[in-house]
Amino acid sequence: MGYTDVPARLGESALPDGRLLGWAEWGPSDGAPVLLCPGAATSRWLGFGAGVVEALGVRLVSVDRPGLGVSTPAPGRSFSDFAGDMRQLCVQRDLGQPVVVGNSQGAPFALACAAEGVASALAVVSGADEVARPEFASVLDVDLRGLVERTACDPAGAEEFFAGFTADAMWDMVMTGSPGCDLAVYQDPDFAAGYRRALGEGFAQGAAGYARDTVLAMGRWPFALDEIAVPADIWYGEQDTSHSPDNGVLLAARVPGARHHVVSGIGGALLWTHAEPILTRLLERAVTHR
């Protein structure tokens, strides 16, 4: 079984201020809408759940954040700005109040959507945690702690630093920092081709979009997790050493009623190896919430 398919539909939507948002869709066009906030520096091109979205009747929608892929840059944008963009897209694409999946660096953007009422249910999968929280300072490795401190003290300088990244550097960082169980996914020829394409598109306008995402994700999050009022599931692979210092224990405790799942035998590639239980659970939570 493959991990991801090429998109069934690609398009761009114009926002009221004239900016464009690029999106990709998989599954039936009249299926249950699932909005994906993808990981660091990846474009709309990389979905998940090959075959699963069709079987479950899911309309999976992935969106290029501003400055990535084909989406118009929005310098200085905030998490709230992103949630506002998603609210507009939901109206234009007739998504209603979709369930939202946040993967890796897309996690805080998905949480912002939940905090601002855009989502009807939420799944954080291998999510970038709020590493700037004081509770984590003593357990971060030296390099990451240095980046967190730099982002806090000099966000503009940190953003300029992150703007030096490239698609190849991102690929190399993921390949050297992942356990073997994840590399079995990432180095699968079809997945690797899709991932490399998504990274290439993510940096197609330069690295400013990725840099803005990273400064936002690596700083203190401005939204109130304890006010999220929709069902939430927090998923981590047991061997994931890069996304959360505690595999989401503190994150799950901060979101009211969140269910915390730790899956053995996998790390950060969890979204692609366990798409069916993640999506099935998410759809069930959304139905019970309504």
PDB file of N, CA, C and O in Angstrom, residues 53-123:
ATOM      1  N   VAL A  53      -8.654   7.807   2.243  1.00  0.00           N
ATOM      2  CA  VAL A  53      -9.601   8.926   2.134  1.00  0.00           C
ATOM      3  C   VAL A  53     -10.791   8.543   1.255  1.00  0.00           C
ATOM      4  O   VAL A  53     -11.935   8.901   1.558  1.00  0.00           O
ATOM      5  N   GLU A  54     -10.519   7.782   0.214  1.00  0.00           N
ATOM      6  CA  GLU A  54     -11.616   7.333  -0.654  1.00  0.00           C
ATOM      7  C   GLU A  54     -12.526   6.357   0.089  1.00  0.00           C
ATOM      8  O   GLU A  54     -13.759   6.458   0.043  1.00  0.00           O
ATOM      9  N   ALA A  55     -11.929   5.413   0.799  1.00  0.00           N
ATOM     10  CA  ALA A  55     -12.713   4.392   1.498  1.00  0.00           C
ATOM     11  C   ALA A  55     -13.580   4.999   2.605  1.00  0.00           C
ATOM     12  O   ALA A  55     -14.690   4.518   2.857  1.00  0.00           O
ATOM     13  N   LEU A  56     -13.073   6.046   3.242  1.00  0.00           N
ATOM     14  CA  LEU A  56     -13.814   6.672   4.341  1.00  0.00           C
ATOM     15  C   LEU A  56     -14.717   7.806   3.872  1.00  0.00           C
ATOM     16  O   LEU A  56     -15.431   8.398   4.679  1.00  0.00           O
ATOM     17  N   GLY A  57     -14.679   8.122   2.590  1.00  0.00           N
ATOM     18  CA  GLY A  57     -15.499   9.210   2.083  1.00  0.00           C
ATOM     19  C   GLY A  57     -15.028  10.573   2.546  1.00  0.00           C
ATOM     20  O   GLY A  57     -15.829  11.463   2.838  1.00  0.00           O
ATOM     21  N   VAL A  58     -13.712  10.740   2.615  1.00  0.00           N
ATOM     22  CA  VAL A  58     -13.105  11.981   3.095  1.00  0.00           C
ATOM     23  C   VAL A  58     -12.683  12.861   1.921  1.00  0.00           C
ATOM     24  O   VAL A  58     -12.101  12.376   0.942  1.00  0.00           O
ATOM     25  N   ARG A  59     -13.004  14.128   2.015  1.00  0.00           N
ATOM     26  CA  ARG A  59     -12.497  15.147   1.097  1.00  0.00           C
ATOM     27  C   ARG A  59     -11.337  15.841   1.809  1.00  0.00           C
ATOM     28  O   ARG A  59     -11.524  16.743   2.610  1.00  0.00           O
ATOM     29  N   LEU A  60     -10.122  15.377   1.543  1.00  0.00           N
ATOM     30  CA  LEU A  60      -8.933  15.914   2.192  1.00  0.00           C
ATOM     31  C   LEU A  60      -8.452  17.150   1.447  1.00  0.00           C
ATOM     32  O   LEU A  60      -8.249  17.108   0.237  1.00  0.00           O
ATOM     33  N   VAL A  61      -8.280  18.249   2.177  1.00  0.00           N
ATOM     34  CA  VAL A  61      -7.866  19.524   1.585  1.00  0.00           C
ATOM     35  C   VAL A  61      -6.591  19.978   2.273  1.00  0.00           C
ATOM     36  O   VAL A  61      -6.569  20.174   3.493  1.00  0.00           O
ATOM     37  N   SER A  62      -5.519  20.134   1.503  1.00  0.00           N
ATOM     38  CA  SER A  62      -4.262  20.656   2.042  1.00  0.00           C
ATOM     39  C   SER A  62      -4.018  22.038   1.449  1.00  0.00           C
ATOM     40  O   SER A  62      -4.318  22.281   0.277  1.00  0.00           O
ATOM     41  N   VAL A  63      -3.485  22.942   2.263  1.00  0.00           N
ATOM     42  CA  VAL A  63      -3.354  24.349   1.864  1.00  0.00           C
ATOM     43  C   VAL A  63      -1.914  24.811   2.021  1.00  0.00           C
ATOM     44  O   VAL A  63      -1.258  24.517   3.027  1.00  0.00           O
ATOM     45  N   ASP A  64      -1.409  25.537   1.019  1.00  0.00           N
ATOM     46  CA  ASP A  64      -0.114  26.203   1.130  1.00  0.00           C
ATOM     47  C   ASP A  64      -0.249  27.400   2.065  1.00  0.00           C
ATOM     48  O   ASP A  64      -1.042  28.309   1.803  1.00  0.00           O
ATOM     49  N   ARG A  65       0.530  27.422   3.138  1.00  0.00           N
ATOM     50  CA  ARG A  65       0.533  28.625   3.973  1.00  0.00           C
ATOM     51  C   ARG A  65       1.179  29.775   3.198  1.00  0.00           C
ATOM     52  O   ARG A  65       1.963  29.553   2.267  1.00  0.00           O
ATOM     53  N   PRO A  66       0.860  31.019   3.548  1.00  0.00           N
ATOM     54  CA  PRO A  66       1.374  32.164   2.790  1.00  0.00           C
ATOM     55  C   PRO A  66       2.896  32.133   2.629  1.00  0.00           C
ATOM     56  O   PRO A  66       3.632  31.896   3.596  1.00  0.00           O
ATOM     57  N   GLY A  67       3.336  32.343   1.385  1.00  0.00           N
ATOM     58  CA  GLY A  67       4.750  32.330   1.069  1.00  0.00           C
ATOM     59  C   GLY A  67       5.290  30.972   0.688  1.00  0.00           C
ATOM     60  O   GLY A  67       6.419  30.852   0.192  1.00  0.00           O
ATOM     61  N   LEU A  68       4.499  29.913   0.896  1.00  0.00           N
ATOM     62  CA  LEU A  68       4.885  28.561   0.496  1.00  0.00           C
ATOM     63  C   LEU A  68       4.092  28.165  -0.740  1.00  0.00           C
ATOM     64  O   LEU A  68       2.963  28.614  -0.942  1.00  0.00           O
ATOM     65  N   GLY A  69       4.675  27.290  -1.552  1.00  0.00           N
ATOM     66  CA  GLY A  69       3.979  26.828  -2.746  1.00  0.00           C
ATOM     67  C   GLY A  69       3.563  27.984  -3.624  1.00  0.00           C
ATOM     68  O   GLY A  69       4.371  28.822  -3.995  1.00  0.00           O
ATOM     69  N   VAL A  70       2.261  28.044  -3.920  1.00  0.00           N
ATOM     70  CA  VAL A  70       1.752  29.112  -4.787  1.00  0.00           C
ATOM     71  C   VAL A  70       0.982  30.181  -4.010  1.00  0.00           C
ATOM     72  O   VAL A  70       0.402  31.078  -4.608  1.00  0.00           O
ATOM     73  N   SER A  71       0.971  30.088  -2.674  1.00  0.00           N
ATOM     74  CA  SER A  71       0.232  31.077  -1.893  1.00  0.00           C
ATOM     75  C   SER A  71       1.025  32.382  -1.764  1.00  0.00           C
ATOM     76  O   SER A  71       2.233  32.366  -1.521  1.00  0.00           O
ATOM     77  N   THR A  72       0.312  33.483  -1.909  1.00  0.00           N
ATOM     78  CA  THR A  72       0.934  34.801  -1.857  1.00  0.00           C
ATOM     79  C   THR A  72       1.572  35.041  -0.487  1.00  0.00           C
ATOM     80  O   THR A  72       0.943  34.768   0.538  1.00  0.00           O
ATOM     81  N   PRO A  73       2.791  35.562  -0.442  1.00  0.00           N
ATOM     82  CA  PRO A  73       3.409  35.867   0.855  1.00  0.00           C
ATOM     83  C   PRO A  73       2.582  36.883   1.649  1.00  0.00           C
ATOM     84  O   PRO A  73       1.878  37.713   1.083  1.00  0.00           O
ATOM     85  N   ALA A  74       2.714  36.803   2.964  1.00  0.00           N
ATOM     86  CA  ALA A  74       2.069  37.758   3.874  1.00  0.00           C
ATOM     87  C   ALA A  74       3.048  38.051   4.997  1.00  0.00           C
ATOM     88  O   ALA A  74       2.946  37.481   6.084  1.00  0.00           O
ATOM     89  N   PRO A  75       4.022  38.909   4.735  1.00  0.00           N
ATOM     90  CA  PRO A  75       5.062  39.190   5.741  1.00  0.00           C
ATOM     91  C   PRO A  75       4.451  39.643   7.071  1.00  0.00           C
ATOM     92  O   PRO A  75       3.476  40.402   7.097  1.00  0.00           O
ATOM     93  N   GLY A  76       5.019  39.152   8.152  1.00  0.00           N
ATOM     94  CA  GLY A  76       4.552  39.544   9.473  1.00  0.00           C
ATOM     95  C   GLY A  76       3.266  38.889   9.920  1.00  0.00           C
ATOM     96  O   GLY A  76       2.711  39.245  10.958  1.00  0.00           O
ATOM     97  N   ARG A  77       2.784  37.906   9.172  1.00  0.00           N
ATOM     98  CA  ARG A  77       1.500  37.277   9.515  1.00  0.00           C
ATOM     99  C   ARG A  77       1.566  36.577  10.865  1.00  0.00           C
ATOM    100  O   ARG A  77       2.627  36.206  11.347  1.00  0.00           O
ATOM    101  N   SER A  78       0.371  36.401  11.448  1.00  0.00           N
ATOM    102  CA  SER A  78       0.233  35.777  12.762  1.00  0.00           C
ATOM    103  C   SER A  78      -0.574  34.483  12.650  1.00  0.00           C
ATOM    104  O   SER A  78      -1.138  34.163  11.594  1.00  0.00           O
ATOM    105  N   PHE A  79      -0.637  33.749  13.756  1.00  0.00           N
ATOM    106  CA  PHE A  79      -1.510  32.573  13.806  1.00  0.00           C
ATOM    107  C   PHE A  79      -2.960  32.970  13.555  1.00  0.00           C
ATOM    108  O   PHE A  79      -3.700  32.270  12.858  1.00  0.00           O
ATOM    109  N   SER A  80      -3.379  34.082  14.134  1.00  0.00           N
ATOM    110  CA  SER A  80      -4.759  34.533  13.953  1.00  0.00           C
ATOM    111  C   SER A  80      -5.039  34.883  12.500  1.00  0.00           C
ATOM    112  O   SER A  80      -6.131  34.608  11.979  1.00  0.00           O
ATOM    113  N   ASP A  81      -4.048  35.467  11.822  1.00  0.00           N
ATOM    114  CA  ASP A  81      -4.196  35.753  10.393  1.00  0.00           C
ATOM    115  C   ASP A  81      -4.436  34.459   9.618  1.00  0.00           C
ATOM    116  O   ASP A  81      -5.277  34.405   8.710  1.00  0.00           O
ATOM    117  N   PHE A  82      -3.678  33.416   9.973  1.00  0.00           N
ATOM    118  CA  PHE A  82      -3.842  32.138   9.284  1.00  0.00           C
ATOM    119  C   PHE A  82      -5.238  31.575   9.507  1.00  0.00           C
ATOM    120  O   PHE A  82      -5.901  31.110   8.565  1.00  0.00           O
ATOM    121  N   ALA A  83      -5.709  31.600  10.749  1.00  0.00           N
ATOM    122  CA  ALA A  83      -7.058  31.102  11.032  1.00  0.00           C
ATOM    123  C   ALA A  83      -8.104  31.885  10.240  1.00  0.00           C
ATOM    124  O   ALA A  83      -9.070  31.309   9.731  1.00  0.00           O
ATOM    125  N   GLY A  84      -7.885  33.190  10.105  1.00  0.00           N
ATOM    126  CA  GLY A  84      -8.793  34.007   9.299  1.00  0.00           C
ATOM    127  C   GLY A  84      -8.778  33.601   7.841  1.00  0.00           C
ATOM    128  O   GLY A  84      -9.832  33.558   7.178  1.00  0.00           O
ATOM    129  N   ASP A  85      -7.584  33.299   7.325  1.00  0.00           N
ATOM    130  CA  ASP A  85      -7.480  32.817   5.941  1.00  0.00           C
ATOM    131  C   ASP A  85      -8.259  31.518   5.768  1.00  0.00           C
ATOM    132  O   ASP A  85      -8.956  31.319   4.752  1.00  0.00           O
ATOM    133  N   MET A  86      -8.122  30.614   6.726  1.00  0.00           N
ATOM    134  CA  MET A  86      -8.815  29.323   6.629  1.00  0.00           C
ATOM    135  C   MET A  86     -10.327  29.512   6.720  1.00  0.00           C
ATOM    136  O   MET A  86     -11.093  28.817   6.046  1.00  0.00           O
ATOM    137  N   ARG A  87     -10.768  30.464   7.529  1.00  0.00           N
ATOM    138  CA  ARG A  87     -12.205  30.741   7.610  1.00  0.00           C
ATOM    139  C   ARG A  87     -12.728  31.195   6.243  1.00  0.00           C
ATOM    140  O   ARG A  87     -13.798  30.758   5.795  1.00  0.00           O
ATOM    141  N   GLN A  88     -11.974  32.068   5.585  1.00  0.00           N
ATOM    142  CA  GLN A  88     -12.359  32.529   4.246  1.00  0.00           C
ATOM    143  C   GLN A  88     -12.358  31.374   3.242  1.00  0.00           C
ATOM    144  O   GLN A  88     -13.273  31.248   2.423  1.00  0.00           O
ATOM    145  N   LEU A  89     -11.336  30.533   3.311  1.00  0.00           N
ATOM    146  CA  LEU A  89     -11.256  29.403   2.375  1.00  0.00           C
ATOM    147  C   LEU A  89     -12.427  28.449   2.583  1.00  0.00           C
ATOM    148  O   LEU A  89     -12.992  27.927   1.608  1.00  0.00           O
ATOM    149  N   CYS A  90     -12.805  28.220   3.832  1.00  0.00           N
ATOM    150  CA  CYS A  90     -13.931  27.318   4.118  1.00  0.00           C
ATOM    151  C   CYS A  90     -15.219  27.832   3.488  1.00  0.00           C
ATOM    152  O   CYS A  90     -16.035  27.046   2.993  1.00  0.00           O
ATOM    153  N   VAL A  91     -15.395  29.148   3.492  1.00  0.00           N
ATOM    154  CA  VAL A  91     -16.574  29.731   2.843  1.00  0.00           C
ATOM    155  C   VAL A  91     -16.488  29.534   1.335  1.00  0.00           C
ATOM    156  O   VAL A  91     -17.436  29.062   0.680  1.00  0.00           O
ATOM    157  N   GLN A  92     -15.335  29.870   0.759  1.00  0.00           N
ATOM    158  CA  GLN A  92     -15.190  29.822  -0.698  1.00  0.00           C
ATOM    159  C   GLN A  92     -15.264  28.395  -1.243  1.00  0.00           C
ATOM    160  O   GLN A  92     -15.791  28.179  -2.332  1.00  0.00           O
ATOM    161  N   ARG A  93     -14.705  27.432  -0.493  1.00  0.00           N
ATOM    162  CA  ARG A  93     -14.648  26.050  -0.980  1.00  0.00           C
ATOM    163  C   ARG A  93     -15.783  25.194  -0.408  1.00  0.00           C
ATOM    164  O   ARG A  93     -15.782  23.983  -0.580  1.00  0.00           O
ATOM    165  N   ASP A  94     -16.721  25.813   0.296  1.00  0.00           N
ATOM    166  CA  ASP A  94     -17.873  25.120   0.855  1.00  0.00           C
ATOM    167  C   ASP A  94     -17.435  23.956   1.745  1.00  0.00           C
ATOM    168  O   ASP A  94     -17.929  22.833   1.627  1.00  0.00           O
ATOM    169  N   LEU A  95     -16.539  24.260   2.679  1.00  0.00           N
ATOM    170  CA  LEU A  95     -16.041  23.245   3.604  1.00  0.00           C
ATOM    171  C   LEU A  95     -16.800  23.244   4.922  1.00  0.00           C
ATOM    172  O   LEU A  95     -16.591  22.359   5.757  1.00  0.00           O
ATOM    173  N   GLY A  96     -17.668  24.245   5.129  1.00  0.00           N
ATOM    174  CA  GLY A  96     -18.375  24.337   6.398  1.00  0.00           C
ATOM    175  C   GLY A  96     -17.389  24.551   7.533  1.00  0.00           C
ATOM    176  O   GLY A  96     -16.467  25.362   7.438  1.00  0.00           O
ATOM    177  N   GLN A  97     -17.589  23.807   8.619  1.00  0.00           N
ATOM    178  CA  GLN A  97     -16.648  23.809   9.745  1.00  0.00           C
ATOM    179  C   GLN A  97     -15.939  22.460   9.723  1.00  0.00           C
ATOM    180  O   GLN A  97     -16.384  21.484  10.321  1.00  0.00           O
ATOM    181  N   PRO A  98     -14.801  22.370   9.015  1.00  0.00           N
ATOM    182  CA  PRO A  98     -14.181  21.066   8.784  1.00  0.00           C
ATOM    183  C   PRO A  98     -13.482  20.529  10.023  1.00  0.00           C
ATOM    184  O   PRO A  98     -13.216  21.270  10.976  1.00  0.00           O
ATOM    185  N   VAL A  99     -13.193  19.240  10.021  1.00  0.00           N
ATOM    186  CA  VAL A  99     -12.235  18.718  10.991  1.00  0.00           C
ATOM    187  C   VAL A  99     -10.844  19.075  10.471  1.00  0.00           C
ATOM    188  O   VAL A  99     -10.624  19.204   9.262  1.00  0.00           O
ATOM    189  N   VAL A 100      -9.909  19.276  11.385  1.00  0.00           N
ATOM    190  CA  VAL A 100      -8.593  19.787  11.012  1.00  0.00           C
ATOM    191  C   VAL A 100      -7.511  18.852  11.545  1.00  0.00           C
ATOM    192  O   VAL A 100      -7.576  18.398  12.689  1.00  0.00           O
ATOM    193  N   VAL A 101      -6.516  18.579  10.685  1.00  0.00           N
ATOM    194  CA  VAL A 101      -5.341  17.796  11.057  1.00  0.00           C
ATOM    195  C   VAL A 101      -4.126  18.709  10.978  1.00  0.00           C
ATOM    196  O   VAL A 101      -3.906  19.366   9.964  1.00  0.00           O
ATOM    197  N   GLY A 102      -3.342  18.740  12.045  1.00  0.00           N
ATOM    198  CA  GLY A 102      -2.092  19.489  12.043  1.00  0.00           C
ATOM    199  C   GLY A 102      -0.926  18.537  12.202  1.00  0.00           C
ATOM    200  O   GLY A 102      -0.861  17.794  13.189  1.00  0.00           O
ATOM    201  N   ASN A 103      -0.034  18.509  11.231  1.00  0.00           N
ATOM    202  CA  ASN A 103       1.120  17.608  11.261  1.00  0.00           C
ATOM    203  C   ASN A 103       2.406  18.401  11.437  1.00  0.00           C
ATOM    204  O   ASN A 103       2.613  19.409  10.760  1.00  0.00           O
ATOM    205  N   SER A 104       3.259  17.945  12.351  1.00  0.00           N
ATOM    206  CA  SER A 104       4.584  18.539  12.530  1.00  0.00           C
ATOM    207  C   SER A 104       4.454  20.050  12.763  1.00  0.00           C
ATOM    208  O   SER A 104       3.709  20.478  13.645  1.00  0.00           O
ATOM    209  N   GLN A 105       5.125  20.868  11.963  1.00  0.00           N
ATOM    210  CA  GLN A 105       5.060  22.307  12.168  1.00  0.00           C
ATOM    211  C   GLN A 105       3.674  22.888  11.868  1.00  0.00           C
ATOM    212  O   GLN A 105       3.363  24.011  12.262  1.00  0.00           O
ATOM    213  N   GLY A 106       2.813  22.113  11.216  1.00  0.00           N
ATOM    214  CA  GLY A 106       1.444  22.560  10.991  1.00  0.00           C
ATOM    215  C   GLY A 106       0.575  22.500  12.235  1.00  0.00           C
ATOM    216  O   GLY A 106      -0.523  23.061  12.265  1.00  0.00           O
ATOM    217  N   ALA A 107       1.072  21.841  13.312  1.00  0.00           N
ATOM    218  CA  ALA A 107       0.249  21.637  14.509  1.00  0.00           C
ATOM    219  C   ALA A 107      -0.221  22.940  15.151  1.00  0.00           C
ATOM    220  O   ALA A 107      -1.416  23.088  15.420  1.00  0.00           O
ATOM    221  N   PRO A 108       0.669  23.905  15.429  1.00  0.00           N
ATOM    222  CA  PRO A 108       0.152  25.123  16.063  1.00  0.00           C
ATOM    223  C   PRO A 108      -0.811  25.904  15.177  1.00  0.00           C
ATOM    224  O   PRO A 108      -1.707  26.593  15.686  1.00  0.00           O
ATOM    225  N   PHE A 109      -0.674  25.784  13.865  1.00  0.00           N
ATOM    226  CA  PHE A 109      -1.622  26.448  12.966  1.00  0.00           C
ATOM    227  C   PHE A 109      -2.995  25.775  13.055  1.00  0.00           C
ATOM    228  O   PHE A 109      -4.035  26.442  13.029  1.00  0.00           O
ATOM    229  N   ALA A 110      -2.997  24.442  13.182  1.00  0.00           N
ATOM    230  CA  ALA A 110      -4.263  23.726  13.374  1.00  0.00           C
ATOM    231  C   ALA A 110      -4.877  24.065  14.728  1.00  0.00           C
ATOM    232  O   ALA A 110      -6.093  24.247  14.846  1.00  0.00           O
ATOM    233  N   LEU A 111      -4.046  24.162  15.765  1.00  0.00           N
ATOM    234  CA  LEU A 111      -4.539  24.541  17.088  1.00  0.00           C
ATOM    235  C   LEU A 111      -5.129  25.946  17.063  1.00  0.00           C
ATOM    236  O   LEU A 111      -6.146  26.209  17.720  1.00  0.00           O
ATOM    237  N   ALA A 112      -4.514  26.845  16.300  1.00  0.00           N
ATOM    238  CA  ALA A 112      -5.069  28.201  16.168  1.00  0.00           C
ATOM    239  C   ALA A 112      -6.445  28.161  15.521  1.00  0.00           C
ATOM    240  O   ALA A 112      -7.355  28.898  15.927  1.00  0.00           O
ATOM    241  N   CYS A 113      -6.609  27.280  14.526  1.00  0.00           N
ATOM    242  CA  CYS A 113      -7.933  27.134  13.888  1.00  0.00           C
ATOM    243  C   CYS A 113      -8.959  26.625  14.896  1.00  0.00           C
ATOM    244  O   CYS A 113     -10.112  27.079  14.905  1.00  0.00           O
ATOM    245  N   ALA A 114      -8.550  25.693  15.751  1.00  0.00           N
ATOM    246  CA  ALA A 114      -9.469  25.176  16.760  1.00  0.00           C
ATOM    247  C   ALA A 114      -9.796  26.260  17.789  1.00  0.00           C
ATOM    248  O   ALA A 114     -10.950  26.409  18.210  1.00  0.00           O
ATOM    249  N   ALA A 115      -8.792  27.035  18.188  1.00  0.00           N
ATOM    250  CA  ALA A 115      -9.002  28.076  19.193  1.00  0.00           C
ATOM    251  C   ALA A 115      -9.918  29.180  18.680  1.00  0.00           C
ATOM    252  O   ALA A 115     -10.629  29.814  19.463  1.00  0.00           O
ATOM    253  N   GLU A 116      -9.913  29.394  17.362  1.00  0.00           N
ATOM    254  CA  GLU A 116     -10.708  30.485  16.785  1.00  0.00           C
ATOM    255  C   GLU A 116     -12.008  30.000  16.144  1.00  0.00           C
ATOM    256  O   GLU A 116     -12.662  30.732  15.401  1.00  0.00           O
ATOM    257  N   GLY A 117     -12.388  28.742  16.419  1.00  0.00           N
ATOM    258  CA  GLY A 117     -13.695  28.260  15.994  1.00  0.00           C
ATOM    259  C   GLY A 117     -13.810  27.848  14.545  1.00  0.00           C
ATOM    260  O   GLY A 117     -14.918  27.657  14.046  1.00  0.00           O
ATOM    261  N   VAL A 118     -12.673  27.678  13.859  1.00  0.00           N
ATOM    262  CA  VAL A 118     -12.720  27.260  12.451  1.00  0.00           C
ATOM    263  C   VAL A 118     -12.934  25.754  12.338  1.00  0.00           C
ATOM    264  O   VAL A 118     -13.554  25.277  11.391  1.00  0.00           O
ATOM    265  N   ALA A 119     -12.436  24.987  13.324  1.00  0.00           N
ATOM    266  CA  ALA A 119     -12.474  23.526  13.275  1.00  0.00           C
ATOM    267  C   ALA A 119     -13.644  22.970  14.082  1.00  0.00           C
ATOM    268  O   ALA A 119     -14.024  23.532  15.105  1.00  0.00           O
ATOM    269  N   SER A 120     -14.193  21.843  13.631  1.00  0.00           N
ATOM    270  CA  SER A 120     -15.221  21.139  14.405  1.00  0.00           C
ATOM    271  C   SER A 120     -14.629  20.012  15.237  1.00  0.00           C
ATOM    272  O   SER A 120     -15.261  19.523  16.179  1.00  0.00           O
ATOM    273  N   ALA A 121     -13.426  19.574  14.904  1.00  0.00           N
ATOM    274  CA  ALA A 121     -12.669  18.589  15.679  1.00  0.00           C
ATOM    275  C   ALA A 121     -11.227  18.690  15.206  1.00  0.00           C
ATOM    276  O   ALA A 121     -10.949  19.215  14.123  1.00  0.00           O
ATOM    277  N   LEU A 122     -10.313  18.172  16.017  1.00  0.00           N
ATOM    278  CA  LEU A 122      -8.893  18.405  15.769  1.00  0.00           C
ATOM    279  C   LEU A 122      -8.087  17.149  16.023  1.00  0.00           C
ATOM    280  O   LEU A 122      -8.321  16.441  17.012  1.00  0.00           O
ATOM    281  N   ALA A 123      -7.136  16.876  15.124  1.00  0.00           N
ATOM    282  CA  ALA A 123      -6.120  15.851  15.371  1.00  0.00           C
ATOM    283  C   ALA A 123      -4.752  16.493  15.180  1.00  0.00           C
ATOM    284  O   ALA A 123      -4.452  17.030  14.105  1.00  0.00           O
TER     285      ALA A 123
END
